[in-house]
PDB file of C-alpha atoms in Angstrom:
ATOM      1  CA  UNK A  28      36.093  66.366 106.388  1.00 49.00           C
ATOM      2  CA  UNK A  29      34.746  62.927 105.324  1.00 48.00           C
ATOM      3  CA  UNK A  30      36.243  59.579 106.106  1.00 50.00           C
ATOM      4  CA  UNK A  31      34.858  57.114 103.596  1.00 55.00           C
ATOM      5  CA  UNK A  32      34.856  54.075 106.102  1.00 56.00           C
ATOM      6  CA  UNK A  33      32.969  56.210 108.408  1.00 54.00           C
ATOM      7  CA  UNK A  34      29.117  57.358 107.979  1.00 55.00           C
ATOM      8  CA  UNK A  35      30.134  60.547 109.499  1.00 61.00           C
ATOM      9  CA  UNK A  36      31.810  63.926 108.557  1.00 67.00           C
ATOM     10  CA  UNK A  37      33.972  65.655 111.130  1.00 63.00           C
ATOM     11  CA  UNK A  38      34.552  69.375 110.866  1.00 64.00           C
ATOM     12  CA  UNK A  39      37.690  70.633 109.427  1.00 62.00           C
ATOM     13  CA  UNK A  40      40.941  72.028 111.538  1.00 56.00           C
ATOM     14  CA  UNK A  41      39.694  75.680 112.615  1.00 57.00           C
ATOM     15  CA  UNK A  42      40.756  78.101 109.923  1.00 53.00           C
ATOM     16  CA  UNK A  43      40.664  75.740 107.042  1.00 62.00           C
ATOM     17  CA  UNK A  44      38.107  76.278 104.239  1.00 58.00           C
ATOM     18  CA  UNK A  45      38.617  72.653 102.861  1.00 60.00           C
ATOM     19  CA  UNK A  46      40.677  69.396 104.134  1.00 61.00           C
ATOM     20  CA  UNK A  47      41.491  65.985 103.422  1.00 60.00           C
ATOM     21  CA  UNK A  48      42.301  65.100 106.764  1.00 58.00           C
ATOM     22  CA  UNK A  49      42.829  66.317 110.076  1.00 56.00           C
ATOM     23  CA  UNK A  50      45.979  67.868 109.823  1.00 57.00           C
ATOM     24  CA  UNK A  51      46.055  71.666 110.459  1.00 59.00           C
ATOM     25  CA  UNK A  52      45.927  74.136 107.548  1.00 72.00           C
ATOM     26  CA  UNK A  53      47.328  77.054 109.748  1.00 77.00           C
ATOM     27  CA  UNK A  54      51.268  76.963 110.966  1.00 80.00           C
ATOM     28  CA  UNK A  55      50.848  75.702 114.973  1.00 81.00           C
ATOM     29  CA  UNK A  56      53.680  77.957 116.672  1.00 84.00           C
ATOM     30  CA  UNK A  57      55.532  76.276 119.550  1.00 87.00           C
ATOM     31  CA  UNK A  58      54.481  78.605 122.561  1.00 90.00           C
ATOM     32  CA  UNK A  59      57.112  76.910 124.980  1.00 94.00           C
ATOM     33  CA  UNK A  60      60.014  77.714 122.481  1.00 93.00           C
ATOM     34  CA  UNK A  61      59.158  81.046 121.779  1.00 94.00           C
ATOM     35  CA  UNK A  62      58.728  81.829 125.339  1.00 94.00           C
ATOM     36  CA  UNK A  63      62.146  80.458 126.213  1.00 96.00           C
ATOM     37  CA  UNK A  64      63.603  82.887 123.454  1.00 96.00           C
ATOM     38  CA  UNK A  65      61.473  85.814 124.827  1.00 95.00           C
ATOM     39  CA  UNK A  66      63.073  84.923 128.228  1.00 97.00           C
ATOM     40  CA  UNK A  67      66.709  84.714 127.153  1.00 96.00           C
ATOM     41  CA  UNK A  68      66.308  88.238 125.180  1.00 97.00           C
ATOM     42  CA  UNK A  69      64.859  89.654 128.061  1.00 96.00           C
ATOM     43  CA  UNK A  70      67.701  88.442 130.433  1.00 97.00           C
ATOM     44  CA  UNK A  71      70.220  90.049 127.999  1.00 96.00           C
ATOM     45  CA  UNK A  72      68.112  93.315 127.910  1.00 96.00           C
ATOM     46  CA  UNK A  73      68.579  93.431 131.624  1.00 96.00           C
ATOM     47  CA  UNK A  74      72.127  93.083 131.223  1.00 95.00           C
ATOM     48  CA  UNK A  75      72.143  96.217 128.944  1.00 95.00           C
ATOM     49  CA  UNK A  76      70.527  98.155 131.956  1.00 94.00           C
ATOM     50  CA  UNK A  77      73.040  96.846 134.401  1.00 94.00           C
ATOM     51  CA  UNK A  78      76.218  97.702 131.894  1.00 92.00           C
ATOM     52  CA  UNK A  79      74.660 101.374 131.676  1.00 92.00           C
ATOM     53  CA  UNK A  80      74.628 101.877 135.534  1.00 93.00           C
ATOM     54  CA  UNK A  81      78.096 100.068 135.701  1.00 89.00           C
ATOM     55  CA  UNK A  82      79.710 102.524 133.082  1.00 88.00           C
ATOM     56  CA  UNK A  83      78.031 105.574 134.722  1.00 90.00           C
ATOM     57  CA  UNK A  84      79.435 104.313 138.480  1.00 89.00           C
ATOM     58  CA  UNK A  85      82.835 103.700 136.900  1.00 84.00           C
ATOM     59  CA  UNK A  86      82.643 107.075 134.549  1.00 83.00           C
ATOM     60  CA  UNK A  87      86.151 108.069 136.107  1.00 84.00           C
ATOM     61  CA  UNK A  88      87.765 104.789 134.873  1.00 80.00           C
ATOM     62  CA  UNK A  89      90.535 105.353 132.470  1.00 80.00           C
ATOM     63  CA  UNK A  90      89.027 103.405 130.078  1.00 80.00           C
ATOM     64  CA  UNK A  91      85.524 104.826 130.238  1.00 83.00           C
ATOM     65  CA  UNK A  92      86.782 108.349 129.902  1.00 83.00           C
ATOM     66  CA  UNK A  93      88.947 107.697 127.035  1.00 78.00           C
ATOM     67  CA  UNK A  94      85.913 105.895 125.228  1.00 81.00           C
ATOM     68  CA  UNK A  95      83.179 108.681 126.257  1.00 84.00           C
ATOM     69  CA  UNK A  96      80.808 107.711 128.678  1.00 88.00           C
ATOM     70  CA  UNK A  97      77.971 109.299 126.420  1.00 92.00           C
ATOM     71  CA  UNK A  98      79.004 107.577 123.349  1.00 93.00           C
ATOM     72  CA  UNK A  99      79.239 104.258 125.359  1.00 93.00           C
ATOM     73  CA  UNK A 100      75.741 104.977 127.348  1.00 95.00           C
ATOM     74  CA  UNK A 101      74.603 105.812 123.481  1.00 96.00           C
ATOM     75  CA  UNK A 102      75.706 102.457 121.894  1.00 96.00           C
ATOM     76  CA  UNK A 103      73.794 100.600 124.794  1.00 96.00           C
ATOM     77  CA  UNK A 104      70.725 102.545 124.211  1.00 96.00           C
ATOM     78  CA  UNK A 105      70.955 101.685 120.465  1.00 96.00           C
ATOM     79  CA  UNK A 106      71.605  97.848 121.282  1.00 96.00           C
ATOM     80  CA  UNK A 107      68.337  97.822 123.413  1.00 96.00           C
ATOM     81  CA  UNK A 108      66.520  98.783 120.260  1.00 96.00           C
ATOM     82  CA  UNK A 109      68.303  96.320 118.218  1.00 96.00           C
ATOM     83  CA  UNK A 110      66.894  93.558 120.598  1.00 97.00           C
ATOM     84  CA  UNK A 111      63.336  94.581 120.396  1.00 95.00           C
ATOM     85  CA  UNK A 112      62.900  92.999 116.778  1.00 95.00           C
ATOM     86  CA  UNK A 113      62.478  89.681 118.590  1.00 95.00           C
ATOM     87  CA  UNK A 114      59.857  90.394 120.949  1.00 94.00           C
ATOM     88  CA  UNK A 115      57.928  91.924 118.175  1.00 95.00           C
ATOM     89  CA  UNK A 116      58.213  88.786 116.175  1.00 93.00           C
ATOM     90  CA  UNK A 117      56.731  86.828 119.032  1.00 93.00           C
ATOM     91  CA  UNK A 118      53.455  88.226 118.580  1.00 92.00           C
ATOM     92  CA  UNK A 119      51.827  87.665 115.218  1.00 90.00           C
ATOM     93  CA  UNK A 120      52.186  90.165 112.451  1.00 91.00           C
ATOM     94  CA  UNK A 121      50.038  93.219 112.598  1.00 90.00           C
ATOM     95  CA  UNK A 122      49.907  96.787 110.610  1.00 89.00           C
ATOM     96  CA  UNK A 123      51.427  98.518 113.834  1.00 92.00           C
ATOM     97  CA  UNK A 124      54.060  95.553 114.389  1.00 93.00           C
ATOM     98  CA  UNK A 125      55.077  95.185 110.722  1.00 93.00           C
ATOM     99  CA  UNK A 126      55.969  99.199 110.744  1.00 94.00           C
ATOM    100  CA  UNK A 127      57.565  98.920 114.319  1.00 95.00           C
ATOM    101  CA  UNK A 128      59.705  96.306 113.285  1.00 95.00           C
ATOM    102  CA  UNK A 129      61.421  98.446 110.451  1.00 95.00           C
ATOM    103  CA  UNK A 130      61.619 101.698 112.911  1.00 96.00           C
ATOM    104  CA  UNK A 131      63.349 100.017 115.784  1.00 97.00           C
ATOM    105  CA  UNK A 132      65.854  97.937 113.481  1.00 96.00           C
ATOM    106  CA  UNK A 133      66.960 100.865 111.500  1.00 96.00           C
ATOM    107  CA  UNK A 134      67.082 103.463 114.551  1.00 97.00           C
ATOM    108  CA  UNK A 135      68.909 100.877 116.671  1.00 97.00           C
ATOM    109  CA  UNK A 136      71.635 100.128 113.971  1.00 97.00           C
ATOM    110  CA  UNK A 137      71.980 103.407 113.288  1.00 97.00           C
ATOM    111  CA  UNK A 138      72.408 104.610 116.649  1.00 97.00           C
ATOM    112  CA  UNK A 139      74.982 101.609 117.423  1.00 97.00           C
ATOM    113  CA  UNK A 140      77.190 101.598 114.355  1.00 96.00           C
ATOM    114  CA  UNK A 141      76.762 105.233 113.893  1.00 96.00           C
ATOM    115  CA  UNK A 142      78.552 105.722 116.991  1.00 95.00           C
ATOM    116  CA  UNK A 143      80.844 103.129 116.542  1.00 95.00           C
ATOM    117  CA  UNK A 144      81.913 104.476 112.833  1.00 94.00           C
ATOM    118  CA  UNK A 145      82.034 108.115 114.216  1.00 93.00           C
ATOM    119  CA  UNK A 146      84.164 107.092 117.030  1.00 91.00           C
ATOM    120  CA  UNK A 147      86.740 105.756 114.567  1.00 89.00           C
ATOM    121  CA  UNK A 148      86.631 108.830 112.395  1.00 89.00           C
ATOM    122  CA  UNK A 149      87.313 110.937 115.641  1.00 87.00           C
ATOM    123  CA  UNK A 150      90.603 108.549 116.034  1.00 83.00           C
ATOM    124  CA  UNK A 151      91.579 109.242 112.521  1.00 82.00           C
ATOM    125  CA  UNK A 152      90.998 113.157 112.841  1.00 80.00           C
ATOM    126  CA  UNK A 153      93.062 113.050 116.232  1.00 74.00           C
ATOM    127  CA  UNK A 154      95.956 110.901 114.292  1.00 71.00           C
ATOM    128  CA  UNK A 155      95.838 113.476 111.452  1.00 67.00           C
ATOM    129  CA  UNK A 156      96.039 116.287 113.906  1.00 62.00           C
ATOM    130  CA  UNK A 157      99.304 115.138 115.402  1.00 60.00           C
ATOM    131  CA  UNK A 158     100.811 115.072 111.842  1.00 53.00           C
ATOM    132  CA  UNK A 159     101.238 117.765 109.323  1.00 49.00           C
ATOM    133  CA  UNK A 160      97.268 118.214 109.034  1.00 53.00           C
ATOM    134  CA  UNK A 161      95.756 120.120 112.218  1.00 54.00           C
ATOM    135  CA  UNK A 162      92.474 119.275 112.700  1.00 56.00           C
ATOM    136  CA  UNK A 163      90.082 120.553 115.239  1.00 58.00           C
ATOM    137  CA  UNK A 164      89.379 117.753 118.164  1.00 64.00           C
ATOM    138  CA  UNK A 165      85.849 116.430 118.201  1.00 74.00           C
ATOM    139  CA  UNK A 166      84.274 115.988 121.360  1.00 82.00           C
ATOM    140  CA  UNK A 167      81.730 113.458 122.300  1.00 84.00           C
ATOM    141  CA  UNK A 168      78.865 115.944 122.142  1.00 90.00           C
ATOM    142  CA  UNK A 169      79.984 116.783 118.562  1.00 90.00           C
ATOM    143  CA  UNK A 170      79.934 113.596 117.871  1.00 92.00           C
ATOM    144  CA  UNK A 171      76.488 113.134 119.000  1.00 93.00           C
ATOM    145  CA  UNK A 172      75.520 116.120 117.034  1.00 94.00           C
ATOM    146  CA  UNK A 173      76.693 114.506 114.023  1.00 94.00           C
ATOM    147  CA  UNK A 174      74.790 111.297 114.822  1.00 96.00           C
ATOM    148  CA  UNK A 175      71.602 113.298 115.540  1.00 96.00           C
ATOM    149  CA  UNK A 176      71.720 114.828 111.875  1.00 96.00           C
ATOM    150  CA  UNK A 177      72.058 110.962 110.839  1.00 96.00           C
ATOM    151  CA  UNK A 178      69.088 110.181 112.852  1.00 96.00           C
ATOM    152  CA  UNK A 179      66.993 112.791 111.553  1.00 97.00           C
ATOM    153  CA  UNK A 180      68.006 111.427 107.697  1.00 96.00           C
ATOM    154  CA  UNK A 181      67.122 108.106 108.913  1.00 96.00           C
ATOM    155  CA  UNK A 182      63.353 109.387 110.713  1.00 96.00           C
ATOM    156  CA  UNK A 183      62.742 111.508 107.490  1.00 96.00           C
ATOM    157  CA  UNK A 184      63.212 108.176 105.469  1.00 94.00           C
ATOM    158  CA  UNK A 185      61.272 105.914 107.760  1.00 95.00           C
ATOM    159  CA  UNK A 186      58.219 108.810 108.077  1.00 95.00           C
ATOM    160  CA  UNK A 187      58.150 108.879 104.260  1.00 93.00           C
ATOM    161  CA  UNK A 188      58.168 104.906 104.101  1.00 92.00           C
ATOM    162  CA  UNK A 189      55.342 104.679 106.747  1.00 93.00           C
ATOM    163  CA  UNK A 190      53.212 107.139 104.863  1.00 92.00           C
ATOM    164  CA  UNK A 191      53.808 105.173 101.609  1.00 89.00           C
ATOM    165  CA  UNK A 192      53.031 101.946 103.744  1.00 88.00           C
ATOM    166  CA  UNK A 193      49.630 103.474 104.991  1.00 87.00           C
ATOM    167  CA  UNK A 194      48.517 104.927 101.837  1.00 87.00           C
ATOM    168  CA  UNK A 195      48.957 101.642  99.978  1.00 82.00           C
ATOM    169  CA  UNK A 196      46.794  99.957 102.889  1.00 77.00           C
ATOM    170  CA  UNK A 197      44.160 102.380 101.676  1.00 77.00           C
ATOM    171  CA  UNK A 198      44.694 101.185  98.116  1.00 80.00           C
ATOM    172  CA  UNK A 199      43.954  97.264  99.415  1.00 80.00           C
ATOM    173  CA  UNK A 200      47.811  96.988  99.465  1.00 78.00           C
ATOM    174  CA  UNK A 201      48.559  94.994 102.650  1.00 81.00           C
ATOM    175  CA  UNK A 202      50.919  95.384 105.107  1.00 84.00           C
ATOM    176  CA  UNK A 203      51.511  91.751 106.016  1.00 84.00           C
ATOM    177  CA  UNK A 204      50.519  88.844 103.754  1.00 85.00           C
ATOM    178  CA  UNK A 205      49.127  85.234 104.154  1.00 83.00           C
ATOM    179  CA  UNK A 206      51.747  82.559 102.805  1.00 84.00           C
ATOM    180  CA  UNK A 207      52.643  79.066 103.041  1.00 81.00           C
ATOM    181  CA  UNK A 208      55.457  76.708 103.946  1.00 79.00           C
ATOM    182  CA  UNK A 209      56.898  74.226 101.969  1.00 76.00           C
ATOM    183  CA  UNK A 210      54.279  71.750 103.773  1.00 73.00           C
ATOM    184  CA  UNK A 211      51.323  73.701 102.924  1.00 73.00           C
ATOM    185  CA  UNK A 212      50.495  75.509 106.097  1.00 77.00           C
ATOM    186  CA  UNK A 213      49.415  78.968 106.207  1.00 82.00           C
ATOM    187  CA  UNK A 214      50.625  82.078 108.107  1.00 85.00           C
ATOM    188  CA  UNK A 215      50.993  85.744 108.412  1.00 86.00           C
ATOM    189  CA  UNK A 216      54.269  87.434 107.619  1.00 89.00           C
ATOM    190  CA  UNK A 217      55.372  91.229 107.288  1.00 90.00           C
ATOM    191  CA  UNK A 218      55.132  91.710 103.319  1.00 88.00           C
ATOM    192  CA  UNK A 219      58.763  92.299 102.279  1.00 88.00           C
ATOM    193  CA  UNK A 220      58.718  94.953  99.354  1.00 86.00           C
ATOM    194  CA  UNK A 221      61.502  97.215  97.383  1.00 88.00           C
ATOM    195  CA  UNK A 222      61.912  99.433 100.440  1.00 89.00           C
ATOM    196  CA  UNK A 223      63.177  96.645 102.575  1.00 92.00           C
ATOM    197  CA  UNK A 224      65.997  95.786  99.889  1.00 93.00           C
ATOM    198  CA  UNK A 225      66.703  99.417 100.163  1.00 93.00           C
ATOM    199  CA  UNK A 226      66.927  99.408 103.761  1.00 93.00           C
ATOM    200  CA  UNK A 227      69.287  96.176 103.812  1.00 95.00           C
ATOM    201  CA  UNK A 228      71.617  97.581 100.962  1.00 96.00           C
ATOM    202  CA  UNK A 229      71.768 100.802 102.957  1.00 95.00           C
ATOM    203  CA  UNK A 230      72.867  98.845 106.105  1.00 96.00           C
ATOM    204  CA  UNK A 231      75.700  97.346 104.220  1.00 96.00           C
ATOM    205  CA  UNK A 232      77.005 100.304 102.310  1.00 96.00           C
ATOM    206  CA  UNK A 233      77.245 102.127 105.747  1.00 96.00           C
ATOM    207  CA  UNK A 234      79.365  99.511 107.162  1.00 96.00           C
ATOM    208  CA  UNK A 235      81.299  99.303 104.208  1.00 96.00           C
ATOM    209  CA  UNK A 236      82.403 103.100 104.929  1.00 94.00           C
ATOM    210  CA  UNK A 237      82.861 101.887 108.469  1.00 93.00           C
ATOM    211  CA  UNK A 238      85.416  99.216 107.002  1.00 94.00           C
ATOM    212  CA  UNK A 239      87.198 101.894 104.931  1.00 92.00           C
ATOM    213  CA  UNK A 240      87.810 104.150 107.847  1.00 91.00           C
ATOM    214  CA  UNK A 241      88.855 101.045 110.191  1.00 90.00           C
ATOM    215  CA  UNK A 242      91.507 100.502 107.304  1.00 89.00           C
ATOM    216  CA  UNK A 243      92.812 104.064 107.817  1.00 86.00           C
ATOM    217  CA  UNK A 244      92.942 103.931 111.458  1.00 85.00           C
ATOM    218  CA  UNK A 245      94.309 100.573 111.733  1.00 82.00           C
ATOM    219  CA  UNK A 246      98.086 101.950 111.627  1.00 76.00           C
ATOM    220  CA  UNK A 247      97.202 104.204 114.446  1.00 73.00           C
ATOM    221  CA  UNK A 248      98.429 103.340 117.811  1.00 68.00           C
ATOM    222  CA  UNK A 249      95.977 103.032 120.738  1.00 67.00           C
ATOM    223  CA  UNK A 250      96.362 102.549 124.484  1.00 63.00           C
ATOM    224  CA  UNK A 251      93.482 100.444 124.906  1.00 69.00           C
ATOM    225  CA  UNK A 252      93.072  98.819 121.277  1.00 78.00           C
ATOM    226  CA  UNK A 253      89.762 100.090 121.105  1.00 81.00           C
ATOM    227  CA  UNK A 254      89.975 100.381 117.227  1.00 84.00           C
ATOM    228  CA  UNK A 255      90.598  97.036 116.685  1.00 89.00           C
ATOM    229  CA  UNK A 256      87.897  95.919 118.765  1.00 91.00           C
ATOM    230  CA  UNK A 257      85.333  98.261 116.698  1.00 92.00           C
ATOM    231  CA  UNK A 258      86.998  97.068 113.196  1.00 92.00           C
ATOM    232  CA  UNK A 259      86.325  93.630 114.084  1.00 94.00           C
ATOM    233  CA  UNK A 260      82.544  94.423 115.241  1.00 95.00           C
ATOM    234  CA  UNK A 261      82.209  96.176 112.019  1.00 96.00           C
ATOM    235  CA  UNK A 262      83.449  93.323 110.009  1.00 96.00           C
ATOM    236  CA  UNK A 263      81.496  90.788 112.258  1.00 97.00           C
ATOM    237  CA  UNK A 264      78.134  92.571 111.560  1.00 96.00           C
ATOM    238  CA  UNK A 265      78.909  93.422 107.594  1.00 96.00           C
ATOM    239  CA  UNK A 266      79.642  89.426 107.012  1.00 97.00           C
ATOM    240  CA  UNK A 267      76.767  88.063 108.894  1.00 97.00           C
ATOM    241  CA  UNK A 268      74.164  90.570 108.302  1.00 96.00           C
ATOM    242  CA  UNK A 269      74.938  89.942 104.517  1.00 96.00           C
ATOM    243  CA  UNK A 270      74.390  86.171 105.257  1.00 96.00           C
ATOM    244  CA  UNK A 271      71.211  87.003 107.084  1.00 96.00           C
ATOM    245  CA  UNK A 272      69.309  89.423 104.764  1.00 95.00           C
ATOM    246  CA  UNK A 273      70.380  86.994 101.720  1.00 94.00           C
ATOM    247  CA  UNK A 274      68.934  84.114 103.896  1.00 94.00           C
ATOM    248  CA  UNK A 275      65.688  85.847 104.722  1.00 91.00           C
ATOM    249  CA  UNK A 276      65.056  87.481 101.104  1.00 92.00           C
ATOM    250  CA  UNK A 277      65.628  84.004  99.593  1.00 92.00           C
ATOM    251  CA  UNK A 278      63.391  82.091 102.041  1.00 88.00           C
ATOM    252  CA  UNK A 279      60.656  84.130 103.102  1.00 85.00           C
ATOM    253  CA  UNK A 280      58.454  81.726 103.990  1.00 84.00           C
ATOM    254  CA  UNK A 281      60.374  79.806 106.251  1.00 86.00           C
ATOM    255  CA  UNK A 282      58.254  78.332 109.352  1.00 88.00           C
ATOM    256  CA  UNK A 283      57.563  81.422 112.055  1.00 91.00           C
ATOM    257  CA  UNK A 284      59.304  79.710 114.735  1.00 92.00           C
ATOM    258  CA  UNK A 285      62.384  79.127 112.705  1.00 93.00           C
ATOM    259  CA  UNK A 286      62.224  82.600 111.363  1.00 93.00           C
ATOM    260  CA  UNK A 287      62.325  83.921 115.224  1.00 95.00           C
ATOM    261  CA  UNK A 288      65.125  81.931 115.841  1.00 96.00           C
ATOM    262  CA  UNK A 289      66.959  82.997 113.014  1.00 95.00           C
ATOM    263  CA  UNK A 290      66.370  86.669 114.019  1.00 95.00           C
ATOM    264  CA  UNK A 291      67.269  85.958 117.678  1.00 97.00           C
ATOM    265  CA  UNK A 292      70.805  84.211 116.495  1.00 96.00           C
ATOM    266  CA  UNK A 293      71.620  86.971 114.418  1.00 97.00           C
ATOM    267  CA  UNK A 294      70.846  89.487 117.271  1.00 96.00           C
ATOM    268  CA  UNK A 295      73.028  87.677 119.627  1.00 96.00           C
ATOM    269  CA  UNK A 296      75.847  86.633 116.981  1.00 97.00           C
ATOM    270  CA  UNK A 297      75.972  90.688 115.634  1.00 96.00           C
ATOM    271  CA  UNK A 298      75.151  93.195 118.644  1.00 96.00           C
ATOM    272  CA  UNK A 299      75.948  91.160 121.302  1.00 96.00           C
ATOM    273  CA  UNK A 300      79.439  90.382 120.112  1.00 96.00           C
ATOM    274  CA  UNK A 301      79.818  93.819 119.347  1.00 96.00           C
ATOM    275  CA  UNK A 302      78.759  94.914 122.809  1.00 95.00           C
ATOM    276  CA  UNK A 303      81.338  92.102 124.303  1.00 94.00           C
ATOM    277  CA  UNK A 304      84.224  93.378 122.142  1.00 93.00           C
ATOM    278  CA  UNK A 305      83.613  97.158 123.234  1.00 91.00           C
ATOM    279  CA  UNK A 306      82.502  96.510 127.295  1.00 89.00           C
ATOM    280  CA  UNK A 307      84.118  93.438 128.183  1.00 86.00           C
ATOM    281  CA  UNK A 308      87.654  94.666 128.354  1.00 81.00           C
ATOM    282  CA  UNK A 309      86.380  97.775 130.120  1.00 79.00           C
ATOM    283  CA  UNK A 310      84.604  95.663 132.730  1.00 77.00           C
ATOM    284  CA  UNK A 311      87.724  93.431 132.792  1.00 76.00           C
ATOM    285  CA  UNK A 312      89.972  96.715 133.619  1.00 69.00           C
ATOM    286  CA  UNK A 313      87.382  97.919 136.201  1.00 72.00           C
ATOM    287  CA  UNK A 314      87.485  94.505 137.889  1.00 70.00           C
ATOM    288  CA  UNK A 315      91.138  94.200 138.007  1.00 69.00           C
ATOM    289  CA  UNK A 316      91.441  97.788 139.146  1.00 65.00           C
ATOM    290  CA  UNK A 317      88.974  97.359 142.090  1.00 65.00           C
ATOM    291  CA  UNK A 318      90.328  93.828 142.978  1.00 58.00           C
ATOM    292  CA  UNK A 319      93.831  95.107 144.671  1.00 57.00           C
ATOM    293  CA  UNK A 320      91.891  97.768 146.886  1.00 54.00           C
TER     294      UNK A 320
END
């Protein structure tokens, strides 16, 4: 970089092949902002661990027993996986992190909303068993076995995708690429290919199935109104995840700090809201049962 009014040339910003002035060529992340986001995410993950302990401690509570302790703990475990993408996006992309990002998202989504959907399916079966159609009761272990089959299917898909990604890497097709912000500053990002579109569509189709189940169980009377809360959670996820995927596929070159904030916001307006809908009424009931004592 040479200044015309000065008889000297100064070096370009580190990482710049050529430059006209002292402006950085690469994106400069706000590490204070990113650390704050990471700290808040860590607090929420700690709250999930505490919720696991509270649910187990009060496993004899009527609301906990009605929902099924194993299913509630499964939902909490899946939510931990859904909180992990923010931790992964805190660091700069690498082959391992880009692959891990898809794994934790797909598995966490399948565990949380697979369990929620299967719980609504059980409510529907119980309702049918009390009418003209006699259906065998589906225990929590039975639902977990069905969930296990779903997770095996998702895992096989992710394994096939991972093998394909590694083969593409051998053909010099990168897992992460270098792109530019609208300001012309470069940064690395995980490459979004057709498989990412397929994963997003699969999520939305699964949520549509959950929505159809909720429509069927909506008239079913429930002592604790749990199907209503599960229906709100599924429709909330369906709406906001549709907007999230549309935005990130439309603007893939968004500044990394903004993309981290977008992912952080998406996590809390979906999975945190889901956990609040499912667990806050139970915690309130536990608290109200303890206060008179």
